[in-house]
């Protein structure tokens, strides 16, 4: 059976049996926080459990590497929406050890693209259009530095209220242990 069909079959029962009832909450985060973290599968349940947050407690924004790469990209917009529309009063950036974006080689990704049928000409066209694919696909070398950099990007954003603490942390995807990189109350 195809994955989508399995999901839909399960979903039908889920709704019918009212399994949603235990998750009933509002769109406003009880703990008034927005978290930016990585899409890593190991963090799906571990991160909320390790932080003692449940459904309704926080906003979570995810991408590959918990990175803010552009001040006016969708990640920054999501954080600002959380603050201005959804009552978030603190921002947490949580990177993690053993991240797929750590030491990711753009060349390797580009090779995989070519192996999947992306033409060299397409890559050249993008380059001529001013898109630096290698830069765009670049990960990071050090997770703590990367988290600190994202924290700086957020803190210095011209549209973020100055009184919003922005914290930076690194989580261990095996144990859930958190290490503080930036204490947003101190800066
Ligand atoms: Zn990751």
Short mmCIF file of N, CA and C and ligand atoms in Angstrom, two decimals:
data_model
loop_
_atom_site.label_atom_id
_atom_site.label_comp_id
_atom_site.label_asym_id
_atom_site.label_seq_id
_atom_site.Cartn_x
_atom_site.Cartn_y
_atom_site.Cartn_z
N UNK A 1 0.85 -1.20 0.00
CA UNK A 1 0.00 0.00 0.00
C UNK A 1 0.88 1.25 0.00
N UNK A 2 0.44 2.23 -0.77
CA UNK A 2 1.21 3.48 -0.84
C UNK A 2 1.13 4.25 0.49
N UNK A 3 2.20 4.98 0.77
CA UNK A 3 2.29 5.69 2.04
C UNK A 3 1.11 6.65 2.26
N UNK A 4 0.77 7.39 1.22
CA UNK A 4 -0.32 8.36 1.38
C UNK A 4 -1.63 7.65 1.75
N UNK A 5 -1.87 6.50 1.11
CA UNK A 5 -3.11 5.77 1.41
C UNK A 5 -3.11 5.28 2.85
N UNK A 6 -1.95 4.83 3.32
CA UNK A 6 -1.84 4.38 4.73
C UNK A 6 -2.18 5.53 5.67
N UNK A 7 -1.66 6.72 5.33
CA UNK A 7 -1.92 7.89 6.16
C UNK A 7 -3.42 8.22 6.17
N UNK A 8 -4.02 8.20 5.00
CA UNK A 8 -5.44 8.55 4.90
C UNK A 8 -6.33 7.54 5.62
N UNK A 9 -5.97 6.26 5.51
CA UNK A 9 -6.74 5.22 6.20
C UNK A 9 -6.67 5.42 7.72
N UNK A 10 -5.45 5.65 8.19
CA UNK A 10 -5.27 5.87 9.62
C UNK A 10 -6.03 7.11 10.06
N UNK A 11 -5.92 8.15 9.24
CA UNK A 11 -6.54 9.43 9.58
C UNK A 11 -8.06 9.32 9.73
N UNK A 12 -8.66 8.51 8.88
CA UNK A 12 -10.11 8.35 8.94
C UNK A 12 -10.53 7.82 10.31
N UNK A 13 -9.77 6.83 10.79
CA UNK A 13 -10.07 6.25 12.10
C UNK A 13 -9.78 7.24 13.23
N UNK A 14 -8.66 7.95 13.06
CA UNK A 14 -8.24 8.93 14.06
C UNK A 14 -9.36 9.93 14.34
N UNK A 15 -9.94 10.44 13.26
CA UNK A 15 -11.00 11.45 13.41
C UNK A 15 -12.28 10.81 13.94
N UNK A 16 -12.60 9.64 13.37
CA UNK A 16 -13.82 8.94 13.77
C UNK A 16 -13.81 8.61 15.26
N UNK A 17 -12.65 8.17 15.75
CA UNK A 17 -12.55 7.78 17.15
C UNK A 17 -12.25 8.96 18.07
N UNK A 18 -12.29 10.16 17.51
CA UNK A 18 -12.10 11.40 18.27
C UNK A 18 -10.78 11.42 19.04
N UNK A 19 -9.73 10.89 18.42
CA UNK A 19 -8.43 10.88 19.09
C UNK A 19 -7.83 12.28 19.18
N UNK A 20 -8.46 13.22 18.49
CA UNK A 20 -7.98 14.61 18.49
C UNK A 20 -8.30 15.31 19.80
N UNK A 21 -9.23 14.78 20.55
CA UNK A 21 -9.73 15.50 21.72
C UNK A 21 -8.65 15.87 22.72
N UNK A 22 -7.69 14.95 22.89
CA UNK A 22 -6.62 15.21 23.87
C UNK A 22 -5.68 16.34 23.42
N UNK A 23 -5.77 16.73 22.14
CA UNK A 23 -4.86 17.76 21.64
C UNK A 23 -5.52 19.13 21.54
N UNK A 24 -6.73 19.23 22.00
CA UNK A 24 -7.48 20.47 21.87
C UNK A 24 -6.77 21.63 22.57
N UNK A 25 -6.53 22.71 21.82
CA UNK A 25 -5.85 23.89 22.37
C UNK A 25 -6.13 25.07 21.45
N UNK A 26 -5.41 26.18 21.62
CA UNK A 26 -5.62 27.34 20.75
C UNK A 26 -4.37 27.58 19.91
N UNK A 27 -4.43 28.60 19.05
CA UNK A 27 -3.26 28.90 18.22
C UNK A 27 -2.22 29.73 18.98
N UNK A 28 -2.58 30.19 20.18
CA UNK A 28 -1.64 31.01 20.95
C UNK A 28 -0.80 30.13 21.87
N UNK A 29 0.51 30.29 21.83
CA UNK A 29 1.38 29.41 22.64
C UNK A 29 1.30 29.71 24.14
N UNK A 30 0.90 28.71 24.94
CA UNK A 30 0.78 28.90 26.39
C UNK A 30 2.05 29.42 27.02
N UNK A 31 3.19 28.93 26.52
CA UNK A 31 4.47 29.33 27.13
C UNK A 31 5.09 30.53 26.43
N UNK A 32 4.33 31.15 25.54
CA UNK A 32 4.72 32.39 24.88
C UNK A 32 6.14 32.35 24.29
N UNK A 33 6.41 31.26 23.58
CA UNK A 33 7.73 31.10 22.97
C UNK A 33 7.59 30.65 21.53
N UNK A 34 8.58 31.01 20.74
CA UNK A 34 8.69 30.42 19.41
C UNK A 34 10.08 29.79 19.33
N UNK A 35 10.12 28.56 18.84
CA UNK A 35 11.37 27.81 18.73
C UNK A 35 11.71 27.62 17.25
N UNK A 36 12.95 27.94 16.91
CA UNK A 36 13.46 27.58 15.58
C UNK A 36 14.41 26.42 15.78
N UNK A 37 14.10 25.29 15.15
CA UNK A 37 14.99 24.15 15.28
C UNK A 37 15.12 23.41 13.95
N UNK A 38 15.83 22.28 14.01
CA UNK A 38 16.11 21.52 12.79
C UNK A 38 15.02 20.50 12.51
N UNK A 39 14.88 20.14 11.26
CA UNK A 39 13.86 19.16 10.85
C UNK A 39 14.28 17.72 11.14
N UNK A 40 15.43 17.54 11.79
CA UNK A 40 15.95 16.19 12.07
C UNK A 40 14.88 15.28 12.69
N UNK A 41 14.79 14.06 12.17
CA UNK A 41 13.75 13.11 12.63
C UNK A 41 13.89 12.76 14.12
N UNK A 42 15.14 12.77 14.61
CA UNK A 42 15.35 12.38 16.00
C UNK A 42 14.76 13.40 16.98
N UNK A 43 14.51 14.61 16.48
CA UNK A 43 14.01 15.67 17.36
C UNK A 43 12.49 15.76 17.39
N UNK A 44 11.85 15.00 16.53
CA UNK A 44 10.40 15.12 16.37
C UNK A 44 9.65 15.06 17.70
N UNK A 45 9.94 14.02 18.49
CA UNK A 45 9.30 13.90 19.81
C UNK A 45 10.27 14.23 20.93
N UNK A 46 11.56 13.92 20.68
CA UNK A 46 12.55 14.10 21.75
C UNK A 46 12.65 15.56 22.20
N UNK A 47 12.70 16.47 21.23
CA UNK A 47 12.89 17.89 21.59
C UNK A 47 11.76 18.43 22.48
N UNK A 48 10.49 18.24 22.09
CA UNK A 48 9.42 18.74 22.96
C UNK A 48 9.45 18.10 24.35
N UNK A 49 9.73 16.78 24.39
CA UNK A 49 9.77 16.09 25.68
C UNK A 49 10.92 16.62 26.53
N UNK A 50 12.08 16.84 25.90
CA UNK A 50 13.26 17.29 26.63
C UNK A 50 13.11 18.72 27.14
N UNK A 51 12.20 19.49 26.52
CA UNK A 51 11.96 20.87 26.94
C UNK A 51 10.68 21.01 27.76
N UNK A 52 10.00 19.87 27.95
CA UNK A 52 8.73 19.87 28.66
C UNK A 52 7.70 20.80 28.01
N UNK A 53 7.60 20.71 26.69
CA UNK A 53 6.55 21.45 26.00
C UNK A 53 5.64 20.46 25.27
N UNK A 54 4.36 20.74 25.29
CA UNK A 54 3.39 19.88 24.63
C UNK A 54 2.56 20.66 23.64
N UNK A 55 1.55 20.01 23.13
CA UNK A 55 0.67 20.65 22.15
C UNK A 55 0.09 21.94 22.74
N UNK A 56 0.18 23.02 21.98
CA UNK A 56 -0.37 24.28 22.45
C UNK A 56 0.61 25.15 23.21
N UNK A 57 1.78 24.61 23.57
CA UNK A 57 2.72 25.36 24.41
C UNK A 57 3.58 26.35 23.64
N UNK A 58 4.05 25.96 22.46
CA UNK A 58 5.01 26.79 21.73
C UNK A 58 4.73 26.74 20.23
N UNK A 59 5.29 27.74 19.55
CA UNK A 59 5.34 27.69 18.09
C UNK A 59 6.65 27.04 17.72
N UNK A 60 6.67 26.15 16.76
CA UNK A 60 7.93 25.57 16.31
C UNK A 60 8.10 25.79 14.82
N UNK A 61 9.21 26.42 14.46
CA UNK A 61 9.57 26.64 13.06
C UNK A 61 10.75 25.73 12.80
N UNK A 62 10.69 24.99 11.70
CA UNK A 62 11.78 24.05 11.42
C UNK A 62 12.33 24.23 10.02
N UNK A 63 13.61 24.01 9.91
CA UNK A 63 14.21 23.85 8.57
C UNK A 63 15.47 23.01 8.72
N UNK A 64 16.18 22.81 7.65
CA UNK A 64 17.41 22.03 7.71
C UNK A 64 18.48 22.86 8.41
N UNK A 65 18.87 22.45 9.60
CA UNK A 65 19.96 23.10 10.31
C UNK A 65 19.57 24.18 11.29
N UNK A 66 18.28 24.48 11.44
CA UNK A 66 17.83 25.58 12.32
C UNK A 66 18.51 26.89 11.93
N UNK A 67 18.55 27.16 10.64
CA UNK A 67 19.31 28.30 10.13
C UNK A 67 18.43 29.48 9.73
N UNK A 68 18.91 30.66 10.05
CA UNK A 68 18.32 31.87 9.46
C UNK A 68 19.34 32.34 8.44
N UNK A 69 19.05 32.15 7.18
CA UNK A 69 20.05 32.50 6.17
C UNK A 69 19.72 33.83 5.49
N UNK A 70 18.46 34.25 5.59
CA UNK A 70 18.10 35.50 4.93
C UNK A 70 17.20 36.32 5.87
N UNK A 71 17.54 37.61 6.07
CA UNK A 71 16.74 38.41 7.00
C UNK A 71 15.29 38.61 6.56
N UNK A 72 15.03 38.44 5.26
CA UNK A 72 13.66 38.59 4.79
C UNK A 72 13.16 37.32 4.09
N UNK A 73 13.64 36.17 4.59
CA UNK A 73 13.15 34.89 4.10
C UNK A 73 11.97 34.43 4.97
N UNK A 74 11.48 33.24 4.67
CA UNK A 74 10.25 32.77 5.34
C UNK A 74 10.48 32.40 6.80
N UNK A 75 11.71 32.05 7.17
CA UNK A 75 11.97 31.72 8.57
C UNK A 75 11.82 32.96 9.44
N UNK A 76 12.47 34.03 9.02
CA UNK A 76 12.40 35.28 9.79
C UNK A 76 10.97 35.79 9.83
N UNK A 77 10.27 35.66 8.71
CA UNK A 77 8.87 36.09 8.68
C UNK A 77 8.03 35.29 9.68
N UNK A 78 8.29 33.98 9.75
CA UNK A 78 7.54 33.13 10.69
C UNK A 78 7.79 33.58 12.14
N UNK A 79 9.05 33.88 12.44
CA UNK A 79 9.38 34.31 13.80
C UNK A 79 8.68 35.63 14.13
N UNK A 80 8.65 36.54 13.17
CA UNK A 80 8.00 37.83 13.39
C UNK A 80 6.49 37.68 13.54
N UNK A 81 5.91 36.76 12.75
CA UNK A 81 4.47 36.51 12.88
C UNK A 81 4.17 35.94 14.26
N UNK A 82 5.04 35.05 14.75
CA UNK A 82 4.86 34.46 16.08
C UNK A 82 4.86 35.56 17.14
N UNK A 83 5.74 36.54 16.97
CA UNK A 83 5.86 37.62 17.95
C UNK A 83 4.68 38.59 17.85
N UNK A 84 4.39 39.04 16.63
CA UNK A 84 3.39 40.11 16.49
C UNK A 84 1.94 39.63 16.43
N UNK A 85 1.74 38.40 15.97
CA UNK A 85 0.37 37.92 15.81
C UNK A 85 -0.02 36.85 16.82
N UNK A 86 0.97 36.20 17.41
CA UNK A 86 0.65 35.02 18.19
C UNK A 86 1.20 35.05 19.62
N UNK A 87 1.60 36.23 20.05
CA UNK A 87 1.95 36.48 21.44
C UNK A 87 3.22 35.79 21.93
N UNK A 88 4.12 35.42 21.02
CA UNK A 88 5.41 34.88 21.48
C UNK A 88 6.23 36.03 22.06
N UNK A 89 6.85 35.76 23.21
CA UNK A 89 7.63 36.81 23.87
C UNK A 89 9.11 36.45 23.98
N UNK A 90 9.46 35.22 23.58
CA UNK A 90 10.86 34.81 23.58
C UNK A 90 11.11 33.94 22.35
N UNK A 91 12.36 33.99 21.88
CA UNK A 91 12.75 33.17 20.74
C UNK A 91 13.86 32.22 21.17
N UNK A 92 13.73 30.95 20.82
CA UNK A 92 14.79 29.97 21.08
C UNK A 92 15.27 29.39 19.75
N UNK A 93 16.56 29.47 19.52
CA UNK A 93 17.15 28.80 18.37
C UNK A 93 17.84 27.56 18.91
N UNK A 94 17.43 26.38 18.42
CA UNK A 94 18.01 25.13 18.95
C UNK A 94 18.62 24.31 17.82
N UNK A 95 19.92 24.35 17.71
CA UNK A 95 20.63 23.48 16.78
C UNK A 95 20.91 22.15 17.46
N UNK A 96 21.52 21.24 16.76
CA UNK A 96 21.82 19.95 17.42
C UNK A 96 23.12 19.35 16.89
N UNK A 97 23.70 18.51 17.73
CA UNK A 97 24.92 17.79 17.33
C UNK A 97 24.56 16.79 16.23
N UNK A 98 25.56 16.44 15.44
CA UNK A 98 25.39 15.43 14.38
C UNK A 98 24.31 15.84 13.36
N UNK A 99 24.27 17.14 13.07
CA UNK A 99 23.26 17.66 12.13
C UNK A 99 23.69 17.38 10.69
N UNK A 100 22.71 17.05 9.86
CA UNK A 100 23.00 16.79 8.45
C UNK A 100 23.58 18.00 7.73
N UNK A 101 23.29 19.20 8.25
CA UNK A 101 23.80 20.41 7.62
C UNK A 101 25.22 20.72 8.07
N UNK A 102 25.69 19.98 9.06
CA UNK A 102 27.05 20.19 9.55
C UNK A 102 28.03 19.54 8.58
N UNK A 103 28.86 20.36 8.01
CA UNK A 103 29.86 19.85 7.08
C UNK A 103 29.28 19.36 5.76
N UNK A 104 28.03 19.77 5.47
CA UNK A 104 27.44 19.34 4.20
C UNK A 104 28.21 19.96 3.03
N UNK A 105 28.58 19.10 2.09
CA UNK A 105 29.35 19.57 0.94
C UNK A 105 28.39 19.86 -0.23
N UNK A 106 28.34 21.11 -0.67
CA UNK A 106 27.46 21.45 -1.80
C UNK A 106 27.75 20.58 -3.02
N UNK A 107 29.02 20.25 -3.22
CA UNK A 107 29.41 19.44 -4.39
C UNK A 107 28.71 18.08 -4.37
N UNK A 108 28.63 17.48 -3.17
CA UNK A 108 27.99 16.17 -3.04
C UNK A 108 26.50 16.26 -3.39
N UNK A 109 25.86 17.34 -2.92
CA UNK A 109 24.42 17.50 -3.21
C UNK A 109 24.22 17.71 -4.71
N UNK A 110 25.09 18.51 -5.30
CA UNK A 110 24.99 18.78 -6.74
C UNK A 110 25.20 17.49 -7.54
N UNK A 111 26.15 16.66 -7.10
CA UNK A 111 26.36 15.37 -7.76
C UNK A 111 25.09 14.52 -7.70
N UNK A 112 24.43 14.53 -6.53
CA UNK A 112 23.19 13.75 -6.38
C UNK A 112 22.11 14.30 -7.31
N UNK A 113 22.07 15.62 -7.44
CA UNK A 113 21.08 16.24 -8.34
C UNK A 113 21.30 15.76 -9.77
N UNK A 114 22.56 15.75 -10.17
CA UNK A 114 22.89 15.32 -11.54
C UNK A 114 22.52 13.85 -11.73
N UNK A 115 22.80 13.05 -10.70
CA UNK A 115 22.48 11.62 -10.79
C UNK A 115 20.97 11.40 -10.92
N UNK A 116 20.18 12.36 -10.41
CA UNK A 116 18.72 12.25 -10.48
C UNK A 116 18.15 12.96 -11.70
N UNK A 117 19.03 13.37 -12.61
CA UNK A 117 18.54 13.89 -13.89
C UNK A 117 18.56 15.40 -14.06
N UNK A 118 19.08 16.12 -13.08
CA UNK A 118 19.18 17.58 -13.25
C UNK A 118 20.34 17.85 -14.21
N UNK A 119 20.04 18.61 -15.25
CA UNK A 119 21.03 18.87 -16.30
C UNK A 119 22.05 19.94 -15.88
N UNK A 120 23.25 19.73 -16.36
CA UNK A 120 24.33 20.70 -16.15
C UNK A 120 23.90 22.10 -16.62
N UNK A 121 23.18 22.12 -17.78
CA UNK A 121 22.71 23.40 -18.34
C UNK A 121 21.81 24.15 -17.34
N UNK A 122 20.98 23.40 -16.63
CA UNK A 122 20.09 24.03 -15.65
C UNK A 122 20.92 24.74 -14.57
N UNK A 123 21.95 24.03 -14.11
CA UNK A 123 22.81 24.62 -13.08
C UNK A 123 23.53 25.85 -13.63
N UNK A 124 23.95 25.77 -14.88
CA UNK A 124 24.63 26.91 -15.50
C UNK A 124 23.68 28.09 -15.66
N UNK A 125 22.44 27.81 -16.07
CA UNK A 125 21.45 28.88 -16.23
C UNK A 125 21.24 29.59 -14.90
N UNK A 126 21.15 28.81 -13.83
CA UNK A 126 20.95 29.42 -12.51
C UNK A 126 22.14 30.28 -12.13
N UNK A 127 23.33 29.77 -12.43
CA UNK A 127 24.54 30.54 -12.13
C UNK A 127 24.55 31.86 -12.90
N UNK A 128 24.16 31.79 -14.20
CA UNK A 128 24.12 33.02 -15.00
C UNK A 128 23.07 33.99 -14.47
N UNK A 129 22.02 33.44 -13.84
CA UNK A 129 20.96 34.30 -13.29
C UNK A 129 21.36 34.92 -11.96
N UNK A 130 22.58 34.62 -11.53
CA UNK A 130 23.08 35.22 -10.29
C UNK A 130 22.81 34.39 -9.05
N UNK A 131 22.38 33.15 -9.24
CA UNK A 131 22.12 32.29 -8.08
C UNK A 131 23.36 31.44 -7.81
N UNK A 132 23.94 31.63 -6.64
CA UNK A 132 25.13 30.89 -6.25
C UNK A 132 24.69 29.60 -5.54
N UNK A 133 24.50 28.54 -6.34
CA UNK A 133 23.98 27.28 -5.81
C UNK A 133 24.86 26.71 -4.69
N UNK A 134 26.16 26.81 -4.89
CA UNK A 134 27.07 26.24 -3.88
C UNK A 134 26.93 26.98 -2.55
N UNK A 135 26.84 28.29 -2.62
CA UNK A 135 26.68 29.08 -1.41
C UNK A 135 25.34 28.74 -0.75
N UNK A 136 24.34 28.62 -1.61
CA UNK A 136 22.97 28.36 -1.13
C UNK A 136 22.87 27.00 -0.43
N UNK A 137 23.63 26.03 -0.92
CA UNK A 137 23.58 24.67 -0.36
C UNK A 137 24.59 24.46 0.77
N UNK A 138 25.33 25.49 1.06
CA UNK A 138 26.36 25.35 2.09
C UNK A 138 25.73 25.20 3.47
N UNK A 139 26.23 24.24 4.24
CA UNK A 139 25.74 24.05 5.61
C UNK A 139 26.56 24.88 6.56
N UNK A 140 27.03 24.27 7.63
CA UNK A 140 27.90 24.97 8.58
C UNK A 140 28.95 24.02 9.11
N UNK A 141 30.02 24.59 9.67
CA UNK A 141 31.11 23.76 10.17
C UNK A 141 30.99 23.48 11.66
N UNK A 142 30.41 24.45 12.39
CA UNK A 142 30.36 24.31 13.84
C UNK A 142 28.95 24.69 14.32
N UNK A 143 28.28 23.79 14.98
CA UNK A 143 26.86 24.03 15.33
C UNK A 143 26.70 25.20 16.30
N UNK A 144 27.61 25.33 17.27
CA UNK A 144 27.49 26.43 18.23
C UNK A 144 27.63 27.78 17.54
N UNK A 145 28.62 27.86 16.63
CA UNK A 145 28.82 29.11 15.88
C UNK A 145 27.61 29.40 15.00
N UNK A 146 27.08 28.35 14.41
CA UNK A 146 25.92 28.51 13.54
C UNK A 146 24.71 29.03 14.33
N UNK A 147 24.48 28.46 15.51
CA UNK A 147 23.37 28.90 16.36
C UNK A 147 23.59 30.36 16.77
N UNK A 148 24.82 30.67 17.17
CA UNK A 148 25.12 32.05 17.59
C UNK A 148 24.89 33.03 16.44
N UNK A 149 25.23 32.60 15.24
CA UNK A 149 25.03 33.46 14.07
C UNK A 149 23.54 33.69 13.80
N UNK A 150 22.75 32.62 13.89
CA UNK A 150 21.30 32.78 13.68
C UNK A 150 20.70 33.68 14.76
N UNK A 151 21.16 33.51 15.99
CA UNK A 151 20.68 34.36 17.09
C UNK A 151 20.97 35.83 16.79
N UNK A 152 22.17 36.11 16.29
CA UNK A 152 22.54 37.48 15.94
C UNK A 152 21.65 38.03 14.83
N UNK A 153 21.42 37.19 13.82
CA UNK A 153 20.56 37.62 12.70
C UNK A 153 19.17 38.02 13.20
N UNK A 154 18.65 37.23 14.13
CA UNK A 154 17.29 37.49 14.65
C UNK A 154 17.30 38.73 15.54
N UNK A 155 18.28 38.75 16.47
CA UNK A 155 18.35 39.85 17.44
C UNK A 155 18.52 41.21 16.77
N UNK A 156 19.32 41.22 15.70
CA UNK A 156 19.61 42.49 15.04
C UNK A 156 18.61 42.83 13.94
N UNK A 157 17.60 41.99 13.81
CA UNK A 157 16.63 42.25 12.74
C UNK A 157 15.92 43.58 13.01
N UNK A 158 15.83 44.44 12.00
CA UNK A 158 15.23 45.75 12.23
C UNK A 158 13.76 45.72 12.66
N UNK A 159 13.09 44.59 12.39
CA UNK A 159 11.66 44.54 12.72
C UNK A 159 11.36 43.75 14.00
N UNK A 160 12.39 43.26 14.68
CA UNK A 160 12.15 42.53 15.94
C UNK A 160 12.15 43.53 17.11
N UNK A 161 11.11 43.47 17.98
CA UNK A 161 11.12 44.37 19.14
C UNK A 161 12.38 44.15 19.98
N UNK A 162 12.96 45.21 20.47
CA UNK A 162 14.24 45.12 21.18
C UNK A 162 14.15 44.36 22.50
N UNK A 163 12.95 44.23 23.06
CA UNK A 163 12.84 43.59 24.38
C UNK A 163 12.56 42.08 24.29
N UNK A 164 12.67 41.50 23.11
CA UNK A 164 12.43 40.05 22.97
C UNK A 164 13.75 39.30 23.19
N UNK A 165 13.86 38.48 24.24
CA UNK A 165 15.08 37.70 24.42
C UNK A 165 15.21 36.63 23.33
N UNK A 166 16.41 36.51 22.79
CA UNK A 166 16.67 35.47 21.78
C UNK A 166 17.77 34.55 22.33
N UNK A 167 17.40 33.32 22.62
CA UNK A 167 18.33 32.36 23.21
C UNK A 167 18.87 31.43 22.13
N UNK A 168 20.08 30.93 22.35
CA UNK A 168 20.67 29.96 21.44
C UNK A 168 21.08 28.72 22.21
N UNK A 169 20.65 27.55 21.74
CA UNK A 169 20.99 26.30 22.43
C UNK A 169 21.37 25.22 21.44
N UNK A 170 22.06 24.21 21.96
CA UNK A 170 22.38 23.04 21.16
C UNK A 170 21.87 21.82 21.91
N UNK A 171 21.13 20.96 21.21
CA UNK A 171 20.58 19.76 21.85
C UNK A 171 21.32 18.52 21.36
N UNK A 172 21.47 17.56 22.25
CA UNK A 172 22.05 16.26 21.88
C UNK A 172 20.90 15.37 21.37
N UNK A 173 20.94 14.94 20.11
CA UNK A 173 19.83 14.18 19.55
C UNK A 173 19.71 12.77 20.13
N UNK A 174 20.71 12.38 20.95
CA UNK A 174 20.65 11.06 21.59
C UNK A 174 20.02 11.15 22.97
N UNK A 175 20.45 12.14 23.76
CA UNK A 175 20.02 12.23 25.16
C UNK A 175 19.02 13.34 25.42
N UNK A 176 18.93 14.30 24.51
CA UNK A 176 18.05 15.45 24.74
C UNK A 176 18.68 16.53 25.59
N UNK A 177 19.96 16.33 25.98
CA UNK A 177 20.63 17.34 26.82
C UNK A 177 20.82 18.65 26.06
N UNK A 178 20.50 19.75 26.76
CA UNK A 178 20.64 21.08 26.16
C UNK A 178 21.89 21.78 26.69
N UNK A 179 22.61 22.43 25.80
CA UNK A 179 23.70 23.31 26.21
C UNK A 179 23.38 24.71 25.72
N UNK A 180 23.59 25.69 26.61
CA UNK A 180 23.29 27.07 26.25
C UNK A 180 24.47 27.68 25.51
N UNK A 181 24.19 28.24 24.35
CA UNK A 181 25.21 28.94 23.56
C UNK A 181 25.06 30.45 23.79
N UNK A 182 23.82 30.90 23.77
CA UNK A 182 23.53 32.31 24.02
C UNK A 182 22.36 32.40 25.02
N UNK A 183 22.60 33.06 26.14
CA UNK A 183 21.54 33.31 27.10
C UNK A 183 20.93 34.67 26.75
N UNK A 184 19.75 34.65 26.17
CA UNK A 184 19.12 35.86 25.68
C UNK A 184 18.80 36.90 26.75
N UNK A 185 18.79 36.50 28.02
CA UNK A 185 18.53 37.47 29.11
C UNK A 185 19.79 38.29 29.40
N UNK A 186 20.94 37.72 29.05
CA UNK A 186 22.21 38.38 29.38
C UNK A 186 22.62 39.40 28.32
N UNK A 187 22.03 39.27 27.12
CA UNK A 187 22.53 40.14 26.06
C UNK A 187 21.49 41.14 25.60
ZN1 LIG B 1 19.87 18.92 11.80
#
